[in-house]
Each structure stands twice: as C-alpha cells, then as structure tokens.
Short mmCIF file of C-alpha atoms and ligand atoms in Angstrom, two decimals:
data_model
loop_
_atom_site.label_atom_id
_atom_site.label_comp_id
_atom_site.label_asym_id
_atom_site.label_seq_id
_atom_site.Cartn_x
_atom_site.Cartn_y
_atom_site.Cartn_z
CA MET A 589 85.52 81.95 109.67
CA GLY A 590 87.56 79.40 108.11
CA LYS A 591 91.38 80.15 108.09
CA ASP A 592 92.89 83.06 106.15
CA VAL A 593 95.78 85.05 105.37
CA ILE A 594 95.12 88.76 106.74
CA ILE A 595 97.87 91.35 104.64
CA ALA A 596 99.02 94.26 107.00
CA CYS A 597 98.78 97.21 105.18
CA ASP A 598 101.55 99.22 107.03
CA PHE A 599 100.78 102.43 104.64
CA SER A 600 100.99 105.83 105.52
CA SER A 601 98.38 107.01 102.90
CA ALA A 602 95.48 106.12 101.37
CA GLU A 603 96.73 106.24 98.11
CA ASP A 604 99.69 104.08 98.65
CA THR A 605 96.87 101.33 100.23
CA LEU A 606 94.89 101.71 97.43
CA THR A 607 97.51 101.26 95.17
CA PHE A 608 98.67 98.11 96.22
CA LEU A 609 95.30 96.73 96.45
CA ASP A 610 94.37 97.19 93.06
CA ARG A 611 97.04 94.86 91.97
CA PHE A 612 94.86 91.90 94.01
CA ARG A 613 92.12 90.87 91.42
CA ASP A 614 91.48 87.45 91.65
CA ARG A 615 90.61 87.64 95.34
CA LYS A 616 90.03 90.51 97.64
CA PRO A 617 92.44 90.04 100.55
CA PHE A 618 91.58 90.37 104.15
CA VAL A 619 92.92 93.41 105.07
CA LYS A 620 94.41 94.76 108.62
CA ILE A 621 94.44 98.72 109.23
CA GLY A 622 96.67 99.50 111.78
CA MET A 623 98.12 102.85 113.64
CA GLU A 624 99.66 104.41 111.44
CA LEU A 625 97.04 104.04 108.27
CA PHE A 626 94.19 104.87 110.55
CA TYR A 627 96.17 108.07 112.16
CA ALA A 628 96.94 109.30 108.28
CA GLU A 629 93.62 108.72 106.97
CA GLY A 630 90.93 108.30 109.91
CA PRO A 631 87.46 106.04 109.61
CA GLN A 632 87.22 107.24 105.97
CA ILE A 633 89.92 104.60 104.70
CA VAL A 634 87.67 102.01 107.00
CA ARG A 635 84.79 102.85 105.01
CA ALA A 636 86.81 103.17 101.59
CA LEU A 637 88.09 99.24 102.12
CA LYS A 638 84.77 98.06 103.03
CA ALA A 639 83.22 99.61 99.94
CA ARG A 640 85.86 97.87 98.15
CA GLY A 641 84.64 94.43 99.38
CA HIS A 642 87.70 94.08 101.75
CA GLN A 643 87.30 92.40 105.19
CA ILE A 644 88.93 94.53 107.69
CA PHE A 645 90.79 93.77 111.08
CA LEU A 646 91.12 97.33 112.74
CA ASP A 647 94.49 97.00 115.01
CA LEU A 648 94.19 100.13 117.21
CA LYS A 649 95.11 98.13 120.54
CA LEU A 650 92.55 99.73 123.08
CA HIS A 651 93.84 100.00 126.45
CA ASP A 652 92.06 102.76 129.14
CA ILE A 653 89.18 102.70 131.26
CA PRO A 654 86.41 100.71 130.91
CA ASN A 655 83.96 103.66 129.81
CA THR A 656 86.31 104.95 127.75
CA VAL A 657 86.76 101.60 125.95
CA ARG A 658 83.15 100.95 125.87
CA LYS A 659 82.09 103.91 124.15
CA ALA A 660 85.23 103.58 121.51
CA MET A 661 84.46 100.48 120.61
CA ALA A 662 80.78 101.26 120.20
CA VAL A 663 81.82 103.64 117.42
CA LEU A 664 84.17 101.20 115.80
CA SER A 665 81.00 98.70 115.76
CA ARG A 666 79.38 101.29 113.99
CA LEU A 667 82.36 101.12 111.27
CA ASP A 668 81.40 97.73 110.50
CA VAL A 669 84.53 96.49 110.71
CA ASP A 670 85.41 92.28 110.81
CA MET A 671 88.07 92.03 113.48
CA CYS A 672 89.66 94.51 116.19
CA ASN A 673 91.45 94.23 119.20
CA LEU A 674 92.53 95.69 122.73
CA HIS A 675 95.55 95.02 125.43
CA ALA A 676 94.43 91.88 127.63
CA ALA A 677 96.40 93.91 130.28
CA GLY A 678 93.70 96.37 130.82
CA THR A 679 91.78 93.90 132.95
CA LYS A 680 89.01 91.68 132.65
CA ALA A 681 86.57 94.67 133.54
CA MET A 682 87.62 96.47 130.78
CA MET A 683 87.87 93.47 128.04
CA GLU A 684 84.15 93.10 129.01
CA ALA A 685 83.45 96.62 128.64
CA ALA A 686 84.68 96.34 125.52
CA VAL A 687 82.39 93.49 124.33
CA GLU A 688 79.36 95.37 125.81
CA GLY A 689 80.33 98.43 123.43
CA LEU A 690 81.09 96.62 120.52
CA THR A 691 77.84 94.36 120.04
CA ARG A 692 75.02 95.97 118.11
CA PRO A 693 71.68 96.16 118.82
CA ASP A 694 70.92 93.26 116.85
CA GLY A 695 73.19 91.17 118.76
CA THR A 696 76.18 90.66 116.17
CA ARG A 697 79.66 91.92 116.39
CA PRO A 698 82.83 92.46 114.97
CA LEU A 699 85.26 89.51 116.29
CA LEU A 700 87.17 91.05 119.25
CA ILE A 701 90.71 89.88 119.73
CA ALA A 702 93.40 90.02 122.91
CA VAL A 703 97.19 91.10 122.75
CA THR A 704 98.35 89.41 125.87
CA GLN A 705 102.02 90.25 125.69
CA LEU A 706 103.77 92.27 122.56
CA THR A 707 106.24 89.95 120.80
CA SER A 708 108.79 93.16 121.01
CA THR A 709 108.69 92.37 124.69
CA SER A 710 111.00 89.98 126.29
CA GLN A 711 110.45 88.02 129.59
CA ALA A 712 113.40 89.96 131.05
CA ARG A 713 112.27 93.61 130.09
CA MET A 714 108.60 92.23 131.77
CA GLN A 715 110.00 90.83 134.65
CA GLU A 716 112.58 93.84 135.60
CA GLU A 717 110.13 96.41 134.19
CA LEU A 718 106.95 95.70 134.94
CA LEU A 719 107.26 93.39 137.88
CA ILE A 720 105.53 90.81 136.54
CA GLY A 721 107.40 87.14 137.91
CA GLU A 722 105.84 84.97 136.19
CA THR A 723 107.54 83.48 132.98
CA LEU A 724 106.26 84.82 129.60
CA GLU A 725 104.59 81.78 128.74
CA ASN A 726 102.66 81.59 131.86
CA THR A 727 101.65 85.33 131.28
CA VAL A 728 100.51 85.17 127.63
CA MET A 729 98.25 82.02 128.62
CA HIS A 730 96.55 83.74 131.81
CA TYR A 731 95.83 86.52 129.81
CA ALA A 732 94.38 84.22 126.94
CA ARG A 733 92.19 82.67 129.33
CA ASN A 734 91.02 85.82 131.07
CA ALA A 735 89.78 87.12 127.44
CA ARG A 736 88.03 84.02 126.91
CA SER A 737 86.29 84.44 130.31
CA ALA A 738 85.47 88.29 129.14
CA GLY A 739 84.04 86.58 126.40
CA LEU A 740 86.49 88.01 123.58
CA ASP A 741 86.88 85.38 120.74
CA GLY A 742 90.29 84.85 120.45
CA VAL A 743 94.19 86.46 120.94
CA VAL A 744 97.22 87.40 119.26
CA CYS A 745 100.17 85.28 119.65
CA SER A 746 103.25 83.98 117.74
CA PRO A 747 102.47 80.57 115.72
CA LEU A 748 104.23 78.80 118.24
CA GLU A 749 102.06 79.38 120.99
CA SER A 750 98.88 78.25 118.95
CA ALA A 751 98.92 74.99 120.28
CA ALA A 752 98.94 76.00 123.93
CA VAL A 753 96.15 78.65 123.58
CA HIS A 754 94.14 76.41 122.05
CA SER A 755 94.42 73.75 124.60
CA ALA A 756 94.27 76.17 127.20
CA CYS A 757 91.09 78.15 126.20
CA GLY A 758 89.52 75.72 123.45
CA ALA A 759 89.87 74.79 119.58
CA GLU A 760 87.04 77.48 118.92
CA PHE A 761 88.90 80.10 120.49
CA LEU A 762 91.22 82.21 117.64
CA THR A 763 94.61 82.27 117.41
CA VAL A 764 95.76 85.22 115.21
CA THR A 765 99.50 85.22 114.55
CA PRO A 766 102.03 87.79 112.73
CA GLY A 767 105.43 86.29 112.79
CA VAL A 768 105.51 84.64 109.44
CA ARG A 769 108.21 84.67 106.94
CA PHE A 770 108.54 82.00 103.92
CA SER A 771 111.50 80.10 104.54
CA SER A 772 114.11 81.86 102.15
CA ALA A 773 113.40 85.05 103.54
CA SER A 774 114.94 87.35 106.00
CA ALA A 775 113.34 87.94 109.44
CA GLY A 776 113.65 91.80 109.67
CA ASP A 777 112.59 92.65 113.47
CA GLN A 778 110.75 89.37 113.98
CA VAL A 779 112.02 86.80 116.22
CA ARG A 780 109.53 84.04 116.80
CA ILE A 781 109.00 82.85 113.08
CA THR A 782 107.41 80.55 111.13
CA THR A 783 106.52 79.67 107.66
CA PRO A 784 102.60 80.04 106.45
CA GLU A 785 102.44 76.16 106.24
CA GLN A 786 104.03 75.80 109.83
CA ALA A 787 101.75 78.23 111.14
CA ARG A 788 98.66 75.99 109.29
CA VAL A 789 100.10 72.84 110.79
CA LEU A 790 100.86 74.30 114.47
CA GLY A 791 96.78 75.62 114.20
CA SER A 792 96.73 79.38 113.75
CA ASP A 793 93.27 80.67 111.98
CA TYR A 794 94.76 83.64 111.11
CA ILE A 795 98.08 84.65 109.76
CA VAL A 796 98.78 88.13 109.22
CA VAL A 797 101.54 88.73 107.05
CA GLY A 798 103.25 92.16 106.42
CA ARG A 799 106.41 92.79 104.82
CA PRO A 800 106.94 89.20 102.96
CA ILE A 801 103.75 90.47 100.98
CA THR A 802 103.93 94.60 100.60
CA ALA A 803 108.24 94.16 100.09
CA ALA A 804 107.56 91.28 97.71
CA ASP A 805 108.85 91.98 93.91
CA ASP A 806 105.31 90.16 93.13
CA PRO A 807 103.22 90.77 95.90
CA GLN A 808 100.06 89.22 94.41
CA ALA A 809 102.62 85.92 93.98
CA ALA A 810 103.38 86.23 97.34
CA TYR A 811 99.77 86.44 98.84
CA ALA A 812 99.21 83.46 96.39
CA ARG A 813 102.14 81.43 98.08
CA CYS A 814 100.60 82.30 101.86
CA ILE A 815 96.94 81.41 100.59
CA SER A 816 98.19 78.12 98.69
CA GLU A 817 100.43 77.07 101.85
CA PHE A 818 97.92 78.20 104.92
CA VAL A 819 94.71 77.81 103.48
CA ASP A 820 94.15 75.49 100.65
O1 LIG B 1533 106.00 92.81 108.15
P1 LIG B 1533 105.74 92.29 109.41
O2 LIG B 1533 105.07 91.01 108.46
O3 LIG B 1533 106.08 91.59 110.32
O4 LIG B 1533 104.10 92.59 109.97
C1 LIG B 1533 103.49 91.86 111.01
C2 LIG B 1533 102.33 92.80 111.49
O5 LIG B 1533 101.79 92.29 112.94
C3 LIG B 1533 102.83 94.41 111.69
O6 LIG B 1533 101.55 95.08 111.78
C4 LIG B 1533 102.89 94.28 113.17
O7 LIG B 1533 102.29 95.59 113.71
C5 LIG B 1533 101.69 92.90 113.65
N1 LIG B 1533 102.02 92.74 115.09
C6 LIG B 1533 103.32 91.71 115.59
N2 LIG B 1533 103.24 91.54 116.42
C7 LIG B 1533 102.61 91.65 117.82
C8 LIG B 1533 101.38 92.14 117.27
C9 LIG B 1533 101.07 93.17 115.65
O8 LIG B 1533 104.10 91.87 114.48
N3 LIG B 1533 102.45 91.13 118.36
#
C-alpha cells in the first residue's frame, strides 16, 4: 500500500456520514470510522461504506485480556476492514493474540496498528499517574518495538515521530499520523502538528485528517489539497 490520506469521519450518524461522503466524486477517500460512529451505527456502517467502495480504518483501540481481543479481532476481520488498531499497553501477549484472531483462514488479514501513548497524554501525567518513569519518547519507541516484534504492521504516532519509528522498527513499519493541519489553520486541541507536506517529508505513511476536511467550507478542495501535498 502506498501513502494515502485517511479522512476521520467523526460523525454521530450514518446519515451525516453518507451525506458528507457523497461530495467526493473523483476519488473514493480512505475513511476512518471511530468509536463515535461505530457505537452509534454498529457494523452496518462498515458494510455500507465498504459497499460504496471506501477503504476503511476501524479505529476502536482494543485493550483487554488476550483471549477477548483474539475473539473480537476475529469478528472484525470478517467485517473486511482494511486497517484496525489496539493499545500497545495491552502487552505483547495481547498483540500476538490480536494478530492470530485477525488472520483469516486464507492467511490474509487487515493491517493492524498499535496506539503507543495517546497524544493527549503528557509526559508529566504518564510519569505521575501511570508510574512510567521513562521519557514519553522512550516509551513510544519501546511500545513500537514491542508492536513490531508481536507481528503488527505499524503504529499511530505524531508525524514528528515518524522518522524515529522508522529507524527503530524499519522503513516498512507503518506510521499512521493524526495531528495534521494546513499552515494557515487553527490547531484546535491538537498540539504536536505538521502540515500534510511536512508529514510527507518526515516519512509518514498515512495521514489521518479530521476537522481540516470535515469542517472546511469546501471539504472536497481540502481533501484534494491533502492529496496533492502528501501523496502526489
Ligand atoms: O479533527 P482532527 O484532524 O484533529 O482528527 C484527528 C483524528 O485522529 C481524530 O479522529 C482523533 O480521534 C484521531 N487521533 C488523534 N490522536 C491520536 C489517535 C487518534 O488525533 N493519538
């Protein structure tokens, strides 16, 4: 798979999602379905978007005992998503169980990506509340190596961490990066941000873009700008 732009469809109904996606006529965007939309509409929204020809990143961030995650991943793989994810903090045993569960009888499976530390977690809170004494960066790199050795395909991280993840885990280990803004736009609640062009230069494999596209006056033009800066 090459570089691509994934639109975060953070809507709370199928109707809003389908109305939004109806605008994109030239190129079917790769879309991310997160907890909000999945909890509102269930597996049917995945099937509906798949039937319309979209590639799908199902962002449900699983974190439970290995047996539960194995069985949940087996169900997700039957939904035929293209990418899904879990928390690396669930341990290597949980990640290995996830790979097992996700692998279909024919040996294929969706891409599986690990969340290392959420970008909303500061180093101070990680150290004080989670009692992790390492730096945030060391923790992210350690979790990325764990994910790689458990057989996962990549991690969610900031574009600013893409190069370090690639040098620790290999060029083929995917970096899926939110926190993207056009240079002129406001950051919202994102802190460590880059433009689509900077994310490309830094080596991100996929950018996940929500509000800069979904809240734009012209979402199609904003998406086209992401594609031209990041992919073309
Ligand atoms: O609207 P915005 O571009 O900030 O959306 C980014 C998307 O990426 C959201 O769906 C958010 O939940 C997700 N995300 C993130 N940071 C992470 C993991 C996921 O922003 N560490």
